[in-house]
Each structure stands twice: as structure tokens, then as C-alpha cells.
Coordinates of C-alpha atoms and ligand atoms in Angstrom, one line a residue:
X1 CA -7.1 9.6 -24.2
X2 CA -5.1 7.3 -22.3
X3 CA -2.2 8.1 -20.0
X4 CA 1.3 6.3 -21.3
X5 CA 4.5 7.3 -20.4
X6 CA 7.8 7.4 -22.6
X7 CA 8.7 3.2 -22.0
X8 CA 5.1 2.7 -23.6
X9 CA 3.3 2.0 -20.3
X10 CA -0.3 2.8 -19.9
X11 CA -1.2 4.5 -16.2
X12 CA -4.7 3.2 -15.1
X13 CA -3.8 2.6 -11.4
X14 CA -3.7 5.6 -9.1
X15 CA -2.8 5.2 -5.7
X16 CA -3.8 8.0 -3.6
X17 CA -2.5 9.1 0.0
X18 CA -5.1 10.4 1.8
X19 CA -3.3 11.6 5.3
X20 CA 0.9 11.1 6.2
X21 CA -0.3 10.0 9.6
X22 CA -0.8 6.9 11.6
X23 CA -1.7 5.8 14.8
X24 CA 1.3 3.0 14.3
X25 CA 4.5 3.2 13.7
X26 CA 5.3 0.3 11.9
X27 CA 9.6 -0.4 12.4
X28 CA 10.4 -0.7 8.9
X29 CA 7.9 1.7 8.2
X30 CA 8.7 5.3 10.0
X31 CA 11.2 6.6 12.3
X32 CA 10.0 6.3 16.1
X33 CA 9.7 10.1 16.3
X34 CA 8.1 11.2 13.7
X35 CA 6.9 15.1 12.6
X36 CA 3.5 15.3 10.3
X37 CA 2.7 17.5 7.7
X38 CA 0.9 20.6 9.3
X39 CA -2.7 19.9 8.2
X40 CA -2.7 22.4 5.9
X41 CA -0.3 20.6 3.4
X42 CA -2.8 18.1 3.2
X43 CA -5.3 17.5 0.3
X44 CA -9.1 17.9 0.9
X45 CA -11.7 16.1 0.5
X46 CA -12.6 18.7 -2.3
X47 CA -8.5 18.5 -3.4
X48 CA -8.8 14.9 -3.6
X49 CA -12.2 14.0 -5.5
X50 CA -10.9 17.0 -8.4
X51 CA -7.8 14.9 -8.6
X52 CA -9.7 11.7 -8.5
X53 CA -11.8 13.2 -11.6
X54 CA -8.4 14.7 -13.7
X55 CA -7.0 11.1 -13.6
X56 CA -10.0 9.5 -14.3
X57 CA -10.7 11.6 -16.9
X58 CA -6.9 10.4 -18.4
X59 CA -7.9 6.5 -18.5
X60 CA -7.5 5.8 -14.5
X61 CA -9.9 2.6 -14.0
X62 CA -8.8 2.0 -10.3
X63 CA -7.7 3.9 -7.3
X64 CA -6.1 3.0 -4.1
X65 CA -6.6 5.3 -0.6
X66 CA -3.8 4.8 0.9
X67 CA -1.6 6.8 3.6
X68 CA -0.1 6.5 6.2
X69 CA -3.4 5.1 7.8
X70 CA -6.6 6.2 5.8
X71 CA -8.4 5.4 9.0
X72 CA -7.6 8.2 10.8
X73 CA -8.9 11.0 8.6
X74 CA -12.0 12.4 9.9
X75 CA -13.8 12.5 6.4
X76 CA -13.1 9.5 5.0
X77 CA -16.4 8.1 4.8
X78 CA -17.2 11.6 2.8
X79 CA -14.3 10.9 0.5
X80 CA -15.2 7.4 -0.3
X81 CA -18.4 8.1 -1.0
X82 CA -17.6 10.7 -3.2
X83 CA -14.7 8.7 -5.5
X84 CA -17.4 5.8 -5.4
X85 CA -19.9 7.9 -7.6
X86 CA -17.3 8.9 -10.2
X87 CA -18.3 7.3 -13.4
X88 CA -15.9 5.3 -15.6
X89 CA -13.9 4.6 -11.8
X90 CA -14.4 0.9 -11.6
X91 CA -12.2 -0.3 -8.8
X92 CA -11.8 2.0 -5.4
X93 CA -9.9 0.2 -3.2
X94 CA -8.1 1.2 0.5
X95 CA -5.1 -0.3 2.4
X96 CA -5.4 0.4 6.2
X97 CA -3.8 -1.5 8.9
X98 CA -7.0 -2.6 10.3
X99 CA -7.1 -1.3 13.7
X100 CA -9.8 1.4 13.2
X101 CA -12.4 -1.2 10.8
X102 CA -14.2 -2.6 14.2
X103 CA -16.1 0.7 14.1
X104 CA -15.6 1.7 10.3
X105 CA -15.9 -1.5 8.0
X106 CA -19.7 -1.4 7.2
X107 CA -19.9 2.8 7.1
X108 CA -17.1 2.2 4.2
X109 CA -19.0 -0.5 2.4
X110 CA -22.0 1.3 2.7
X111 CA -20.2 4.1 0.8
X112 CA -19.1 2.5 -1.8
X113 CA -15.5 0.4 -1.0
X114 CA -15.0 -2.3 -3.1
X115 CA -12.1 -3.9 -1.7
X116 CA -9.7 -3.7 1.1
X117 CA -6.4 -4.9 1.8
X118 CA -5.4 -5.6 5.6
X119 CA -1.9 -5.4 7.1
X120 CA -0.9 -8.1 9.7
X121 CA 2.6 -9.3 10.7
X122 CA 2.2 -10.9 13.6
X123 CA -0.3 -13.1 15.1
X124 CA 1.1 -12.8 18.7
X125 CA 0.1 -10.0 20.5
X126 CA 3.5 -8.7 22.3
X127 CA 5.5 -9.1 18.9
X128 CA 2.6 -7.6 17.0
X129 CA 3.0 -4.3 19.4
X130 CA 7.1 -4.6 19.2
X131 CA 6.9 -4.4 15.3
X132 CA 4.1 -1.5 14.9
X133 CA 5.4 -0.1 18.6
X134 CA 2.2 1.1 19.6
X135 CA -0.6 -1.2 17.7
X136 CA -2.7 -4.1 19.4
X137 CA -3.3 -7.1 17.4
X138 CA -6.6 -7.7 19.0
X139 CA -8.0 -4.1 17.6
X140 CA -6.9 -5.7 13.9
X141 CA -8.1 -9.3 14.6
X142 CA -11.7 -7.2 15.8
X143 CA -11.5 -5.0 12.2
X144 CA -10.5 -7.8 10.0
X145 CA -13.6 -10.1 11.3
X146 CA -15.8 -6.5 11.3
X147 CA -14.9 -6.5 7.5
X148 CA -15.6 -9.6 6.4
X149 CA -19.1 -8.9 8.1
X150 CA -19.4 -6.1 6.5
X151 CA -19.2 -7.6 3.2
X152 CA -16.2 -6.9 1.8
X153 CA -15.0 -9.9 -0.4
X154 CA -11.1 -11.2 -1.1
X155 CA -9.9 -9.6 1.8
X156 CA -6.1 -9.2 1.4
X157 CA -3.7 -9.4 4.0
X158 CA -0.2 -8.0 3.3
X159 CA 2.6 -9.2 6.0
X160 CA 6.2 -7.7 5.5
X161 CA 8.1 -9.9 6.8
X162 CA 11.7 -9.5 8.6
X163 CA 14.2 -12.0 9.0
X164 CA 14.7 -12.7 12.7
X165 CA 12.0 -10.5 13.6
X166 CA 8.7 -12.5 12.2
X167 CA 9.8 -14.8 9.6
X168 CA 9.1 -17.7 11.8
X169 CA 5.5 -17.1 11.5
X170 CA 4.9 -17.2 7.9
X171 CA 3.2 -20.7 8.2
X172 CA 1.2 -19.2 10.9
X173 CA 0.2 -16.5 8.4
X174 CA -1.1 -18.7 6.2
X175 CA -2.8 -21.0 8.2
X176 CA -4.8 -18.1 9.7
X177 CA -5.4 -16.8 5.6
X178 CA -6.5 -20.4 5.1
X179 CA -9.0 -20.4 7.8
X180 CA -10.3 -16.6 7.5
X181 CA -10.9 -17.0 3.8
X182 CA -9.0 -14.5 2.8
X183 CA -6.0 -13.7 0.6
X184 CA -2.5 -13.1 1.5
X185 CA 0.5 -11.3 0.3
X186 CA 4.1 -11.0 1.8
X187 CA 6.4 -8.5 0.8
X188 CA 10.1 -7.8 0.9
X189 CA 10.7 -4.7 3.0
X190 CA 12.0 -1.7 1.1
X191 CA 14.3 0.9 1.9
X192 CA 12.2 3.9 1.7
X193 CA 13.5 6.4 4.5
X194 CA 16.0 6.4 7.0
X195 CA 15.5 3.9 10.3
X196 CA 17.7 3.1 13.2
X197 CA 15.5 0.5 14.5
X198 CA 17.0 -2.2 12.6
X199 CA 19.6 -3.1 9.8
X200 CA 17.8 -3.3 6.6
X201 CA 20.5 -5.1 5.0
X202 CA 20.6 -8.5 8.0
X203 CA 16.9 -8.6 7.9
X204 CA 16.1 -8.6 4.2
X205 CA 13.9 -11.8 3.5
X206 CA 13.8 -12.6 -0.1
X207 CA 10.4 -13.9 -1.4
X208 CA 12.0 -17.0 -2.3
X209 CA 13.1 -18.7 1.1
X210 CA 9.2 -17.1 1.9
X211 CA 7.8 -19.4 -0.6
X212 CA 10.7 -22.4 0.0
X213 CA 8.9 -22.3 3.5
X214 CA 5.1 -22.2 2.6
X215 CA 6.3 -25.0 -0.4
X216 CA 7.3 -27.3 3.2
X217 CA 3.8 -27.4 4.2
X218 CA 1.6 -26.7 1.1
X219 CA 1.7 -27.6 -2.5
X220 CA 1.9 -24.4 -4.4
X221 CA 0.8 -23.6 -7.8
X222 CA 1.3 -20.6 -9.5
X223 CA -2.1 -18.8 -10.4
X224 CA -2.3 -16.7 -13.6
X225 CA -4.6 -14.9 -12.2
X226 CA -2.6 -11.3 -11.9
X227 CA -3.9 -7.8 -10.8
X228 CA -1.3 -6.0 -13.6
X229 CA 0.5 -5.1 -10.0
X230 CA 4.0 -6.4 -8.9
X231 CA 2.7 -9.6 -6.8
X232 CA 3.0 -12.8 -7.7
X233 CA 0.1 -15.0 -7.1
X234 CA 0.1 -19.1 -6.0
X235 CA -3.4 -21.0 -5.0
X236 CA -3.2 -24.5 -3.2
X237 CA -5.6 -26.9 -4.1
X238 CA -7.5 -27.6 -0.9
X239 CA -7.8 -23.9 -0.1
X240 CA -9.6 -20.6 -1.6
X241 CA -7.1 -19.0 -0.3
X242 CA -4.4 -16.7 -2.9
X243 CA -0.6 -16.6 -1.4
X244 CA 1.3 -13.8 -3.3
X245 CA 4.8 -12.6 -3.0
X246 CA 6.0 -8.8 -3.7
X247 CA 9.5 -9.3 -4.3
X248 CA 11.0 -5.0 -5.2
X249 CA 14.0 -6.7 -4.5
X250 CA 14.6 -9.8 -6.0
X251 CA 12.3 -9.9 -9.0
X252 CA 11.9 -7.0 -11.1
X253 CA 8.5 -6.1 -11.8
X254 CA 8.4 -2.5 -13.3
X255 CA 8.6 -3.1 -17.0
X256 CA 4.7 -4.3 -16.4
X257 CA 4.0 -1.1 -13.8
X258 CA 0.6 0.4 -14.7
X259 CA 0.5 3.1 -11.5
X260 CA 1.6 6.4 -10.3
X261 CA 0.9 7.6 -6.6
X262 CA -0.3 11.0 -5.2
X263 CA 1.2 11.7 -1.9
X264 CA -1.1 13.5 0.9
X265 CA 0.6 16.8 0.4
X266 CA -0.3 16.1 -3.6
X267 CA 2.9 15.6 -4.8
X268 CA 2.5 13.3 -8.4
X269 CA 5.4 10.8 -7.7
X270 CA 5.9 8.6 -10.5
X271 CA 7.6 5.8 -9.1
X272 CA 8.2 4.6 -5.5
X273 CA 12.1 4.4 -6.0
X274 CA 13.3 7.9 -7.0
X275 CA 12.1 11.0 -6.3
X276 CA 11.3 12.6 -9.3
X277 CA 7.7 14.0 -9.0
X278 CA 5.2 17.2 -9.4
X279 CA 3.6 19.3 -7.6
X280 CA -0.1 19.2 -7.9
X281 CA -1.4 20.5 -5.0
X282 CA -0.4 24.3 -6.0
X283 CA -2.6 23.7 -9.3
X284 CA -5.1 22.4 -7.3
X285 CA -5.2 25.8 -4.8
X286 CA -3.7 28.4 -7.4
X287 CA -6.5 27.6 -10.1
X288 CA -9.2 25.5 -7.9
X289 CA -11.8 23.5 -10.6
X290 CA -9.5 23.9 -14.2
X291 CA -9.7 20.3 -14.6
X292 CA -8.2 21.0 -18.0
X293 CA -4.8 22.4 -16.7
X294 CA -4.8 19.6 -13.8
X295 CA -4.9 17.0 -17.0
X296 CA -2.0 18.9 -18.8
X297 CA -0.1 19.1 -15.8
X298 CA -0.5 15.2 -15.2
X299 CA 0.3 14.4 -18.4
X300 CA 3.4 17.2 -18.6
X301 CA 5.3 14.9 -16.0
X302 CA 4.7 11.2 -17.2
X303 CA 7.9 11.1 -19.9
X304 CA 9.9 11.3 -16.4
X305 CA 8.5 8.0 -15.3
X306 CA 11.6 6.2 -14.4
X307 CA 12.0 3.1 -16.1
X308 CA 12.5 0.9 -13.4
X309 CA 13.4 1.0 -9.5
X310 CA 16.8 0.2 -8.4
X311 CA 16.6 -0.9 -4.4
X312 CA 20.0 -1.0 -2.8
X313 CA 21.0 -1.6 0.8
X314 CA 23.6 1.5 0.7
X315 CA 23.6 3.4 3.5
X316 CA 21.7 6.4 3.8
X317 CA 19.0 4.9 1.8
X318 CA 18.9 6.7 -2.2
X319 CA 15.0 7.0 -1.3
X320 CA 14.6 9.5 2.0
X321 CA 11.1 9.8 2.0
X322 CA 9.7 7.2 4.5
X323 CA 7.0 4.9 3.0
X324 CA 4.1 6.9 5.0
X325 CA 4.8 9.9 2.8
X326 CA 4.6 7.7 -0.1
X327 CA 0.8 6.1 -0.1
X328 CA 2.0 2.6 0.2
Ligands
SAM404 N1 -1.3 2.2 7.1 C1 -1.8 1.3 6.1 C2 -1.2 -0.1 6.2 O1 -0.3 -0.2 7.0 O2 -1.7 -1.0 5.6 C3 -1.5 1.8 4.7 C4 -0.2 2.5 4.4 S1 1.2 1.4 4.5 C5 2.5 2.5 4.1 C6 1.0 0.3 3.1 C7 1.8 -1.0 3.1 O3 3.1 -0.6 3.0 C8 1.6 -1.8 4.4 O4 1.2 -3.1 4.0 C9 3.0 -1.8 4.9 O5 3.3 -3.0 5.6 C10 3.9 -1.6 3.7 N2 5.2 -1.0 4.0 C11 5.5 0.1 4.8 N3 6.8 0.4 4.8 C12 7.4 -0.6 4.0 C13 8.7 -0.8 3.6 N4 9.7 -0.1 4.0 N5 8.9 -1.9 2.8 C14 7.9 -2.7 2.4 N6 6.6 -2.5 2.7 C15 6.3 -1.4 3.5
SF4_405 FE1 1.3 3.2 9.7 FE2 0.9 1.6 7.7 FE3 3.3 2.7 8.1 FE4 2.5 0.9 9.7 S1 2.9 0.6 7.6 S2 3.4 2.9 10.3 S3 0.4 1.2 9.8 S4 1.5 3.8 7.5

């Protein structure tokens, strides 16, 4: 039966946060100091395959791995391999930000990954380490090309980009997307947690002057080609190549939202922009393999799917948890 909530949405989108850690720390992304979850908060592999089942079991046709970095969990080859073999799953997909695929890409084909989307937002190497603060863009450029050997097809690159900080490398982007064969999205930064690094409010670049400067250089046509999620998709005609913009700001997109997210400590939240939420992991320990009560618990807490976000620039951000918590 499937899973709608009270705005008549149906959920067949789960995005699923496998670990709250990272070997990055992304500026808009985290605090520089950050404290983990003690690893005992966190799902296991045998946590996250019986939630996995319970949503698929409620009309969930694709899931996500997401994190903070997927990369870094020990077993994720186990877990992919696992989620792969559910029947009635028919897209399993996993955003990383690239710098462990040299030495994972083909072992996560092999298991079963169908598709994987890449974060890059800098092609030059000491700007690319000032905006993760500890990343090195050669590791991604290495995982990115180990990928695409791999197999993996329509390789999607997602670049938040920051006015001041990287926004005079959007062409750049693209012309690297155009010459990898592969697709690219660019989002507008969201203000999920509490940063000092940098003032939210100066460096918010709206999708529009994003697409005002790709229009400069390339003809753009908007695709109808849509994924049900929030991006907005353009092809040029002399490339392969999709540009898409993911605009939380400045174009609404949740009266088409089909997902809810699972953080790594389990929590069901129900939308990225509020908190409210439910606690799955205590089902998941308190009465281990009642798939039944894991269902009714799921489908309990979707009337309180918000409507819609509502992303302001106030100061301290409505949202506190920081987008690593989340499952981006
Ligand atoms: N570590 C992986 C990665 O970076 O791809 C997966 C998790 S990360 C949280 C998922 C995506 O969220 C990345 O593309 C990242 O750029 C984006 N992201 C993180 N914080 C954000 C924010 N405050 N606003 C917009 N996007 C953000
Ligand atoms: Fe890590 Fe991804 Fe957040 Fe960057 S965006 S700090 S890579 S979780």
C-alpha cells in the first residue's frame, strides 16, 4: 500500500544516511570542530537493510546512501550488496564526495550500485582544499575517472556554489562536465546548522545568475527529462551533458517532493527544513525483525510531513542540525 502523506504526496524516495562522519569538512557543510555520534548511535548494517525492507515494503522504488561520507563506513560494500538484492528496490543510488572511489568504485558496482552522484566545487587544487578544509582535489579527480571505469553511467556531479568563494568557476564546471561526459547539478547552499566560517546571507548565489552565466557561453534548453526531485534540468545541443540547478531558495519545489530521509542515528525526518521526525532506531533495537510495527511506525509519522520548507537567512539558522546529520 503506498506511503502518502496528509498534502496527498506519495513517498517512493528514501534517502538513507549511512554514517554522520567525513573525512571533509566541507565550509558550508559542518562546523570546523566537529563531535560524531558515538558509534553506537549508528545504524547497522543489519539496522539498515530491516529499514531498507519496511520502506520498501510501503512503495519505496529508490534509495539514496548518503551521509556525511558513505565512503568511510567499513561495511559498505556489505550494505550495498545487501539493499541491491531487495526485490521491488529498483534504483540504489549513493552520493559521496569522491575522494575514497580510486580504491572503491568497481567493489561498489560489483555489488550492485546503480548510480552515483559526485561532489566537486573546485577544479583548482588550493581552493578545492580551502572549501572542504582538508580534501585534495586530485584524490576526487582519481575516484571520479575510477568510476566512470568502473561502469557507472550518468555520473552526476553536484557543485554548491558560493558567491565570492567559487562562483567564478561555474563555466569551468561545466566545461570539465562537458568533456568527462557526465552530468552536473549546482545547488544553492542551505542553511542547515550553525557556521562561522562564512556569512550565509553575502554568499547566497541564486540559481538564476548560475544559469545567466552558463546561458553566456552555452545555449540552454530546458530538458523535460525530471527525476520527480527538486532540480531542474537544461541539455545543450552539442553536448550529452545535463546542467541542473537545485534552487531550496529561490524556486519552491516541495509541492512535487516524493522523499523522506533516515538519519545515521535512525531518526525518520520528514523534511530537510524542520525538525519534526521519529525515532526509528529504538523500534529497530527494542523489537529487532517486527517488520510489521517498523511499517506502522513509518506510516504513524507521515501526516506530519511538513508541507513545504521555508529557508531564511535569520540568524541562528531555524534548522540546527548541520547537513551531515541530515543524509544530504
Ligand atoms: N559526503 C557526501 C558528499 O559530499 O557528496 C554526501 C553527503 S553531503 C551532505 C551531500 C550533498 O549535500 C553534497 O553535494 C554537499 O555539497 C551538499 N551540501 C552539504 N551542505 C549543504 C548546504 N548547507 N547547502 C547545500 N548543499 C549542501
Ligand atoms: Fe563531508 Fe559531504 Fe559534508 Fe563535505 S558535504 S563535509 S564531503 S558530508
Amino acid at each position: 500500500m503506498a506511503l502518502t502523506d496528509s498534502h496527498g504526496r506519495e513517498i517512493t524516495y528514501l534517502r538513507l544516511s549511512v554514517t554522520d562522519r567525513c573525512d571533509f569538512r566541507c565550509v558550508y557543510c559542518m562546523a570546523e570542530d566537529m563531535t560524531f555520534l558515538p558509534r553506537a548511535e549508528v545504524l547497522n548494517s543489519d539496522e539498515l537493510v530491516a529499514l531498507a525492507e519496511a520502506f520498501v515494503a510501503l512503495g519505496v522504488r529508490k534509495i539514496r546512501l548518503t551521509g556525511g561520507e558513505p565512503l568511510v563506513r567499513p561495511d559498505l560494500v556489505e550494505v550495498v550488496t545487501r539493499l541491491a538484492a531487495l526485490p521491488g528496490l529498483d534504483d540504489l543510488a549513493l552520493t559521496s564526495n569522491g575522494a575514497r572511489l580510486a580504491g572503491q568504485a568497481s567493489a561498489l558496482r560489483e555489488a550492485g550500485l546503480q548510480r552515483l552522484n559526485i561532489s566537486l566545487d573546485s577544479l583548482q587544487p588550493q581552493r578545492f582544499r580551502e572549501l572542504t578544509r582538508t580534501g585534495r582535489l586530485d584524490d576526487v579527480l582519481a575516484g571520479i575517472a575510477a568510476a566512470r571505469a568502473a561502469g557507472f553511467r550518468r555520473i552526476k556531479l553536484n557543485s554548491v556554489i558560493l558567491r565570492g568563494r567559487n562562483d567564478d568557476e561555474i563555466l569551468d564546471l561545466v566545461d570539465f562536465a562537458r568533456r568527462e561526459g557526465l552530468d552536473l547539478a549546482f545547488i544553492e547552499e542551505m542553511p542547515l546548522g550553525r557556521i562561522s566560517e562564512h556569512d550565509r546571507a553575502l554568499t547566497l548565489m541564486p540559481s538564476s545568475e548560475v544559469l545567466a552565466t552558463i546561458a553566456s557561453r552555452h545555449a540552454l534548453l530546458p530538458s523535460l527529462e525530471n527525476s520527480g526531485g527538486p532540480a531542474r534540468y537544461y541539455r545543450m545541443a552539442d553536448s550529452d551533458s545535463r546542467i541542473g540547478v537545485i534552487s531550496p531558495h529561490s524556486n519552491n519545489f516541495c509541492a512535487s517532493c516524493n522523499r523522506v530521509r533516515v538519519t545515521a542515528s535512525g531518526r525518520l525526518l520528514l523534511c530537510l527544513g524542520h525538525e519534526e521526525g521519529t525515532d526509528l532506531r529504538a523500534l529497530l533495537r527494542g523489537r529487532p525483525g517486527d517488520r510489521e510495527a517498523l511499517m506502522a511506525a513509518i506510516r504513524a509519522a507521515l501526516p506530519a510531513k511538513p508541507e513545504r520548507h521555508q529557508f531564511t537567512l535569520d540568524e541562528p539558522p531555524q534548522v540546527v542540525r548541520f547537513m551531515n546529520m541530515t543524509g544530504g
